[in-house]
Every structure is written in structure tokens, then in C-alpha cells.
């Protein structure tokens, strides 16, 4: 039995005491420590983050600290994957899109570029044990995501699988699956030039079945002599472009996707700065089925708080 903290002990110390005793009472299984050792022991220091994303300089870190509600240590993993103020909004939006697209507990999900588990903190508890897989090149991001967003208990309970590479290679070996029901790539392929985008789709296509759907965001533009060229056209850049996004002309995206034996359908799901697409095998109809199933949102969910505040009648 766990001891009761002294009556006059400050709440924070009492919580720490109970947490420490609970950790001793329920140690992680040895198999879990062996499975996730590289992630649990990875450094989340400034040096480790600088290696992952050298573009985030000291001035930007100070700005993120001022805007966020977490300490610098707790917020760093959020600021490296986008605006900290939208971290929760995007997590909810991604999970909602998956759910309305048909995601169920027994579905197999591949989270491409899962970062600090922005989506994972919602999807891992929801999915059946072993059904959440992720590709992420940064051990620092994964380590911080487990430490500050997920917790180690869920590693033991849900047994997610992480593939740490930058080649878009899904988990291999005994954890490999023939195909996934859903693949999610939010603000990942939108940082890829055309050469890397083709390589990524070629790799991910191998894990698609006729019922599979890849949900991805892109920045697209329309070819026009009257409009200025985008700052980072995907056909002129090379490899990984970060933190800026690449922009791909709409018809070029369709041709590039078709070369990989895929087809794409644009979705009406809201996004702050990009567009959602559903990709599936060329002969499949899962893309249209997802589009038809999605509800029509009359307002962006993250704007509802401000709308509701305006709707309060004066006293």
C-alpha cells in the first residue's frame, strides 16, 4: 500500500512523493526498457535540439517561452514542431480527421514525422496495443514527447513502435506490418522538394492496401502569369526544406502522385496554412469514401473559443 503524505505537507511535495513511491511499486518491465531504451535515455538538452533543428536560435526560443504556459524545458519540444499555441489544436484536428475518416481501435496507424507525439498522445491511448507506429528522425523529439506528453506507463500498456530514420522507412523486423489502414503526414511532405517527395511516396506506397488512406497536407498553388512565383517552389528546391514550406503547383502534384501509382483527392478539412489531401492506390476508391464521409465544418474549431466569447450577452 502507498503511504499517505503528512497532512501539512505542501501539495507539490506530496504529489512528488506519491509519484516516486508509485514508480517504485510499478517498475517498467525489462522488455519495455530494452525496447525503448534509446528513446528514454536520449538527451533533450539544447545541444541535442540544435542538432535536430539548428534554425531555432536563442531569439526564437525566448519568444516561445514568452508566449507559452510551460517552462522552457517543457515547451521546447512543442516549439520545434510549430507554434506552441496551436499544439493542442492541431493534435485535436488531426485525430478528429482520422476518426471521421473511419479510424477505429483496431486500425493500424502510421504517424509519419510524429515528432514530440503531438498526435501520438491522443492516438496511442485510443488504439489497440501495438497498433500505433511512427517514423521520426529525432530521438530528442521522441524522448521529450514521451517525457512531457505521453508518459512511460502508456509505453508498457500500448506498446507503440517507433522507427527513427529520415528515409521514411516504417518499422521493420518483428514489428513490421504488411499494410496500414491509415497513414498521417501533417506538415511533413509540405517541407519536401519534389525529389524527396517522390522518394517518400515511393517508400510509403509499399505499405498501402486498396483500403488504405494516406492523409497529408501540402502547400499548393495554381500556375498563373499574373501571380508571383512562390518563395520555395518544390520543383526548384532540393531535399528537405525547413522551417519554410515548399509550394507545389496543383497539376504537378497530381502528376507526381500518379507516377507513384497513387491518386489524390483534396479534402475540405480545415488547416491554418495548408491543404489536406487523401492519397490512395490508383485503383482504389478509399479517397472518395473518406471525402464523402467527412462532415462540413462551418467554422474552424480553434476559432470557436473567440466566437463563444463574443456571444455572451452583456450583464
Tab-separated table of C-alpha atoms in Angstrom, residues 18-306:
chain	number	residue	atom	x	y	z
A	18	UNK	CA	3.334	9.672	-4.195
A	19	UNK	CA	4.685	9.630	-7.761
A	20	UNK	CA	8.076	8.390	-6.598
A	21	UNK	CA	6.573	5.631	-4.457
A	22	UNK	CA	4.236	4.596	-7.285
A	23	UNK	CA	7.176	4.383	-9.677
A	24	UNK	CA	8.956	2.053	-7.245
A	25	UNK	CA	5.838	-0.053	-6.829
A	26	UNK	CA	5.255	-0.446	-10.571
A	27	UNK	CA	8.648	-0.559	-12.325
A	28	UNK	CA	8.749	-0.730	-16.095
A	29	UNK	CA	9.138	-4.228	-17.423
A	30	UNK	CA	12.642	-5.103	-18.504
A	31	UNK	CA	11.382	-5.775	-22.030
A	32	UNK	CA	9.977	-2.232	-22.208
A	33	UNK	CA	13.256	-0.736	-21.033
A	34	UNK	CA	15.120	-2.714	-23.665
A	35	UNK	CA	12.611	-1.766	-26.360
A	36	UNK	CA	12.565	1.970	-25.653
A	37	UNK	CA	15.983	2.443	-24.054
A	38	UNK	CA	17.385	4.623	-26.846
A	39	UNK	CA	14.376	6.953	-26.585
A	40	UNK	CA	14.152	7.055	-22.786
A	41	UNK	CA	17.879	7.729	-22.465
A	42	UNK	CA	18.114	10.246	-25.296
A	43	UNK	CA	19.283	13.728	-24.398
A	44	UNK	CA	16.840	16.615	-24.646
A	45	UNK	CA	19.474	19.276	-23.995
A	46	UNK	CA	19.875	22.427	-26.078
A	47	UNK	CA	22.752	20.719	-27.909
A	48	UNK	CA	20.566	17.759	-28.887
A	49	UNK	CA	17.813	20.067	-30.125
A	50	UNK	CA	20.312	22.238	-32.000
A	51	UNK	CA	21.405	19.154	-33.928
A	52	UNK	CA	17.787	18.390	-34.777
A	53	UNK	CA	16.785	21.913	-35.781
A	54	UNK	CA	19.607	24.479	-35.923
A	55	UNK	CA	17.207	27.103	-37.304
A	56	UNK	CA	15.647	27.709	-33.888
A	57	UNK	CA	18.000	30.317	-32.476
A	58	UNK	CA	18.069	31.840	-28.989
A	59	UNK	CA	15.835	34.730	-30.002
A	60	UNK	CA	13.111	32.357	-31.195
A	61	UNK	CA	13.387	30.241	-28.035
A	62	UNK	CA	12.864	33.355	-25.901
A	63	UNK	CA	9.812	34.276	-27.952
A	64	UNK	CA	8.336	30.797	-27.499
A	65	UNK	CA	8.972	30.996	-23.749
A	66	UNK	CA	7.143	34.311	-23.506
A	67	UNK	CA	4.118	33.027	-25.405
A	68	UNK	CA	3.791	29.577	-23.845
A	69	UNK	CA	2.452	28.496	-20.488
A	70	UNK	CA	5.161	25.875	-19.907
A	71	UNK	CA	8.702	26.303	-18.708
A	72	UNK	CA	11.435	26.319	-21.323
A	73	UNK	CA	12.252	22.684	-20.612
A	74	UNK	CA	8.655	21.597	-21.033
A	75	UNK	CA	7.932	23.770	-24.056
A	76	UNK	CA	10.954	23.198	-26.245
A	77	UNK	CA	9.539	20.037	-27.807
A	78	UNK	CA	6.366	21.913	-28.762
A	79	UNK	CA	8.067	24.939	-30.294
A	80	UNK	CA	10.175	22.775	-32.599
A	81	UNK	CA	7.147	21.347	-34.417
A	82	UNK	CA	5.169	24.562	-34.852
A	83	UNK	CA	3.527	27.372	-32.892
A	84	UNK	CA	3.153	26.277	-29.272
A	85	UNK	CA	-0.259	27.931	-29.056
A	86	UNK	CA	-1.605	25.591	-31.752
A	87	UNK	CA	-0.024	22.374	-30.483
A	88	UNK	CA	-3.243	21.157	-28.883
A	89	UNK	CA	-5.466	22.479	-31.671
A	90	UNK	CA	-3.540	20.586	-34.333
A	91	UNK	CA	-3.464	17.398	-32.247
A	92	UNK	CA	-7.254	17.501	-31.895
A	93	UNK	CA	-7.754	18.369	-35.567
A	94	UNK	CA	-5.554	15.503	-36.772
A	95	UNK	CA	-7.213	12.962	-34.501
A	96	UNK	CA	-10.692	14.197	-35.425
A	97	UNK	CA	-9.868	13.891	-39.122
A	98	UNK	CA	-8.698	10.316	-38.570
A	99	UNK	CA	-11.788	9.430	-36.550
A	100	UNK	CA	-14.234	10.882	-39.069
A	101	UNK	CA	-12.283	9.063	-41.793
A	102	UNK	CA	-13.048	5.756	-40.092
A	103	UNK	CA	-10.244	5.188	-37.585
A	104	UNK	CA	-11.205	2.564	-35.001
A	105	UNK	CA	-9.445	0.941	-32.069
A	106	UNK	CA	-8.273	-1.995	-34.164
A	107	UNK	CA	-6.998	0.208	-37.021
A	108	UNK	CA	-3.283	0.297	-37.771
A	109	UNK	CA	-1.871	3.825	-37.934
A	110	UNK	CA	1.479	5.057	-39.235
A	111	UNK	CA	2.286	8.569	-37.992
A	112	UNK	CA	4.843	9.968	-40.448
A	113	UNK	CA	7.037	12.526	-38.711
A	114	UNK	CA	5.431	12.029	-35.303
A	115	UNK	CA	7.852	14.490	-33.667
A	116	UNK	CA	7.113	15.012	-29.984
A	117	UNK	CA	3.931	12.894	-30.184
A	118	UNK	CA	1.521	15.742	-30.835
A	119	UNK	CA	-0.887	13.260	-32.426
A	120	UNK	CA	0.536	10.261	-30.589
A	121	UNK	CA	-0.585	11.465	-27.165
A	122	UNK	CA	-4.194	11.086	-28.383
A	123	UNK	CA	-3.862	8.166	-30.810
A	124	UNK	CA	-1.759	5.838	-28.644
A	125	UNK	CA	-4.284	5.602	-25.764
A	126	UNK	CA	-7.123	5.168	-28.278
A	127	UNK	CA	-5.650	2.429	-30.450
A	128	UNK	CA	-5.265	-1.216	-29.520
A	129	UNK	CA	-1.916	-2.375	-28.160
A	130	UNK	CA	0.777	-2.309	-30.824
A	131	UNK	CA	-1.306	-0.531	-33.481
A	132	UNK	CA	0.437	2.868	-33.374
A	133	UNK	CA	3.594	3.100	-35.477
A	134	UNK	CA	5.680	6.176	-36.101
A	135	UNK	CA	8.565	7.415	-38.225
A	136	UNK	CA	10.672	10.180	-36.680
A	137	UNK	CA	14.369	11.015	-37.209
A	138	UNK	CA	14.847	12.935	-33.942
A	139	UNK	CA	15.445	10.985	-30.733
A	140	UNK	CA	15.347	14.282	-28.843
A	141	UNK	CA	11.804	14.925	-30.074
A	142	UNK	CA	10.603	11.415	-29.222
A	143	UNK	CA	12.257	11.469	-25.806
A	144	UNK	CA	10.643	14.786	-24.915
A	145	UNK	CA	7.294	13.606	-26.257
A	146	UNK	CA	7.356	10.529	-24.040
A	147	UNK	CA	8.569	12.539	-21.041
A	148	UNK	CA	6.212	15.514	-21.225
A	149	UNK	CA	3.208	14.397	-23.301
A	150	UNK	CA	2.699	10.628	-23.094
A	151	UNK	CA	4.338	9.149	-20.005
A	152	UNK	CA	6.105	5.823	-19.692
A	153	UNK	CA	3.093	3.894	-18.381
A	154	UNK	CA	1.458	4.030	-21.813
A	155	UNK	CA	4.590	2.610	-23.406
A	156	UNK	CA	4.114	-0.502	-21.320
A	157	UNK	CA	0.344	-0.618	-21.774
A	158	UNK	CA	0.036	0.197	-25.500
A	159	UNK	CA	3.454	-0.822	-26.885
A	160	UNK	CA	3.793	1.762	-29.695
A	161	UNK	CA	6.538	1.265	-32.261
A	162	UNK	CA	8.990	3.995	-33.300
A	163	UNK	CA	11.259	3.918	-36.360
A	164	UNK	CA	13.995	6.537	-36.021
A	165	UNK	CA	15.151	7.365	-39.533
A	166	UNK	CA	14.941	10.149	-42.111
A	167	UNK	CA	14.277	7.854	-45.086
A	168	UNK	CA	10.521	7.488	-44.468
A	169	UNK	CA	11.091	3.819	-43.643
A	170	UNK	CA	8.319	2.274	-41.497
A	171	UNK	CA	9.194	-0.063	-38.620
A	172	UNK	CA	10.874	-3.281	-39.739
A	173	UNK	CA	11.705	-6.683	-38.274
A	174	UNK	CA	9.270	-8.319	-35.885
A	175	UNK	CA	7.242	-5.078	-35.658
A	176	UNK	CA	6.705	-4.769	-39.418
A	177	UNK	CA	3.171	-4.962	-40.814
A	178	UNK	CA	2.093	-5.673	-44.366
A	179	UNK	CA	-0.012	-2.527	-44.628
A	180	UNK	CA	-1.577	0.267	-42.573
A	181	UNK	CA	-5.197	1.328	-42.552
A	182	UNK	CA	-4.253	4.991	-42.107
A	183	UNK	CA	-1.088	6.986	-42.632
A	184	UNK	CA	-0.822	10.570	-41.365
A	185	UNK	CA	1.677	13.138	-42.666
A	186	UNK	CA	0.687	16.560	-41.355
A	187	UNK	CA	3.126	19.321	-42.346
A	188	UNK	CA	5.785	16.794	-43.351
A	189	UNK	CA	5.547	16.344	-47.116
A	190	UNK	CA	4.952	20.097	-47.335
A	191	UNK	CA	8.620	20.549	-46.362
A	192	UNK	CA	9.875	18.259	-49.129
A	193	UNK	CA	11.117	19.282	-52.552
A	194	UNK	CA	9.894	17.161	-55.447
A	195	UNK	CA	12.868	14.782	-55.351
A	196	UNK	CA	12.322	13.941	-51.686
A	197	UNK	CA	8.543	13.905	-52.094
A	198	UNK	CA	8.776	11.237	-54.794
A	199	UNK	CA	11.139	9.166	-52.656
A	200	UNK	CA	8.819	9.455	-49.643
A	201	UNK	CA	5.693	8.455	-51.564
A	202	UNK	CA	7.530	5.569	-53.188
A	203	UNK	CA	8.512	4.262	-49.747
A	204	UNK	CA	5.110	4.781	-48.145
A	205	UNK	CA	3.209	3.276	-51.079
A	206	UNK	CA	4.581	-0.145	-50.189
A	207	UNK	CA	2.508	-0.069	-47.015
A	208	UNK	CA	-0.793	0.768	-48.714
A	209	UNK	CA	-3.564	-1.708	-49.402
A	210	UNK	CA	-6.663	-0.975	-51.535
A	211	UNK	CA	-8.470	0.192	-48.377
A	212	UNK	CA	-5.598	2.308	-47.016
A	213	UNK	CA	-5.640	6.102	-46.903
A	214	UNK	CA	-2.699	8.489	-46.560
A	215	UNK	CA	-3.833	11.812	-45.102
A	216	UNK	CA	-1.316	14.537	-45.889
A	217	UNK	CA	-1.020	18.304	-46.088
A	218	UNK	CA	0.570	20.288	-48.899
A	219	UNK	CA	1.035	23.919	-49.822
A	220	UNK	CA	-0.292	24.160	-53.380
A	221	UNK	CA	-0.544	26.976	-55.873
A	222	UNK	CA	-2.034	27.487	-59.326
A	223	UNK	CA	0.183	28.236	-62.297
A	224	UNK	CA	-0.514	31.777	-63.437
A	225	UNK	CA	1.360	34.519	-65.234
A	226	UNK	CA	-0.484	37.074	-63.106
A	227	UNK	CA	0.689	35.741	-59.737
A	228	UNK	CA	4.233	35.883	-58.332
A	229	UNK	CA	6.162	32.647	-58.018
A	230	UNK	CA	6.077	31.141	-54.506
A	231	UNK	CA	9.159	31.653	-52.379
A	232	UNK	CA	10.092	27.959	-52.232
A	233	UNK	CA	8.736	26.114	-55.294
A	234	UNK	CA	9.020	22.357	-54.802
A	235	UNK	CA	10.335	21.859	-58.351
A	236	UNK	CA	13.262	24.229	-57.766
A	237	UNK	CA	14.312	23.164	-54.264
A	238	UNK	CA	16.223	20.049	-53.243
A	239	UNK	CA	15.647	17.636	-50.391
A	240	UNK	CA	14.301	18.834	-47.044
A	241	UNK	CA	13.265	22.497	-46.726
A	242	UNK	CA	12.821	23.646	-43.115
A	243	UNK	CA	11.393	25.648	-41.410
A	244	UNK	CA	9.907	27.097	-44.619
A	245	UNK	CA	7.341	25.104	-46.580
A	246	UNK	CA	7.638	24.181	-50.217
A	247	UNK	CA	4.797	25.019	-52.581
A	248	UNK	CA	3.847	22.702	-55.424
A	249	UNK	CA	1.716	23.562	-58.430
A	250	UNK	CA	-1.608	21.709	-58.261
A	251	UNK	CA	-1.335	19.801	-61.536
A	252	UNK	CA	2.320	18.904	-60.867
A	253	UNK	CA	1.239	17.350	-57.567
A	254	UNK	CA	-1.349	15.221	-59.381
A	255	UNK	CA	1.224	14.035	-61.939
A	256	UNK	CA	3.845	13.325	-59.272
A	257	UNK	CA	1.371	11.298	-57.236
A	258	UNK	CA	0.248	9.375	-60.347
A	259	UNK	CA	3.854	8.406	-61.157
A	260	UNK	CA	3.919	6.540	-57.848
A	261	UNK	CA	0.786	4.570	-58.691
A	262	UNK	CA	-1.356	6.748	-56.423
A	263	UNK	CA	-4.209	9.177	-56.740
A	264	UNK	CA	-5.153	12.208	-54.665
A	265	UNK	CA	-8.381	13.867	-53.603
A	266	UNK	CA	-8.436	17.275	-51.961
A	267	UNK	CA	-10.392	17.412	-48.710
A	268	UNK	CA	-12.284	20.294	-47.184
A	269	UNK	CA	-10.885	19.696	-43.695
A	270	UNK	CA	-9.653	22.979	-42.173
A	271	UNK	CA	-5.982	23.845	-41.783
A	272	UNK	CA	-4.366	27.126	-40.826
A	273	UNK	CA	-1.953	27.402	-43.756
A	274	UNK	CA	-2.007	24.206	-45.846
A	275	UNK	CA	-4.494	21.947	-47.620
A	276	UNK	CA	-5.492	18.416	-46.672
A	277	UNK	CA	-5.395	15.630	-49.258
A	278	UNK	CA	-6.311	11.954	-49.166
A	279	UNK	CA	-3.981	9.685	-51.151
A	280	UNK	CA	-4.725	6.082	-52.060
A	281	UNK	CA	-3.762	3.435	-54.604
A	282	UNK	CA	-4.612	4.313	-58.185
A	283	UNK	CA	-7.325	1.685	-58.478
A	284	UNK	CA	-8.877	2.257	-55.055
A	285	UNK	CA	-11.872	4.363	-54.086
A	286	UNK	CA	-10.947	4.924	-50.428
A	287	UNK	CA	-10.041	8.574	-51.129
A	288	UNK	CA	-13.553	9.426	-52.315
A	289	UNK	CA	-15.089	7.449	-49.472
A	290	UNK	CA	-13.163	9.498	-46.929
A	291	UNK	CA	-14.109	12.774	-48.591
A	292	UNK	CA	-17.781	11.784	-48.669
A	293	UNK	CA	-17.733	10.765	-45.006
A	294	UNK	CA	-16.215	13.965	-43.626
A	295	UNK	CA	-18.587	16.476	-42.034
A	296	UNK	CA	-18.757	20.021	-43.334
A	297	UNK	CA	-17.451	22.397	-40.696
A	298	UNK	CA	-18.958	25.871	-40.785
A	299	UNK	CA	-16.252	27.315	-38.544
A	300	UNK	CA	-12.683	26.400	-37.721
A	301	UNK	CA	-12.755	24.602	-34.347
A	302	UNK	CA	-9.846	26.655	-32.964
A	303	UNK	CA	-11.816	29.843	-33.647
A	304	UNK	CA	-14.824	28.743	-31.612
A	305	UNK	CA	-13.499	29.984	-28.259
A	306	UNK	CA	-13.350	33.542	-29.579
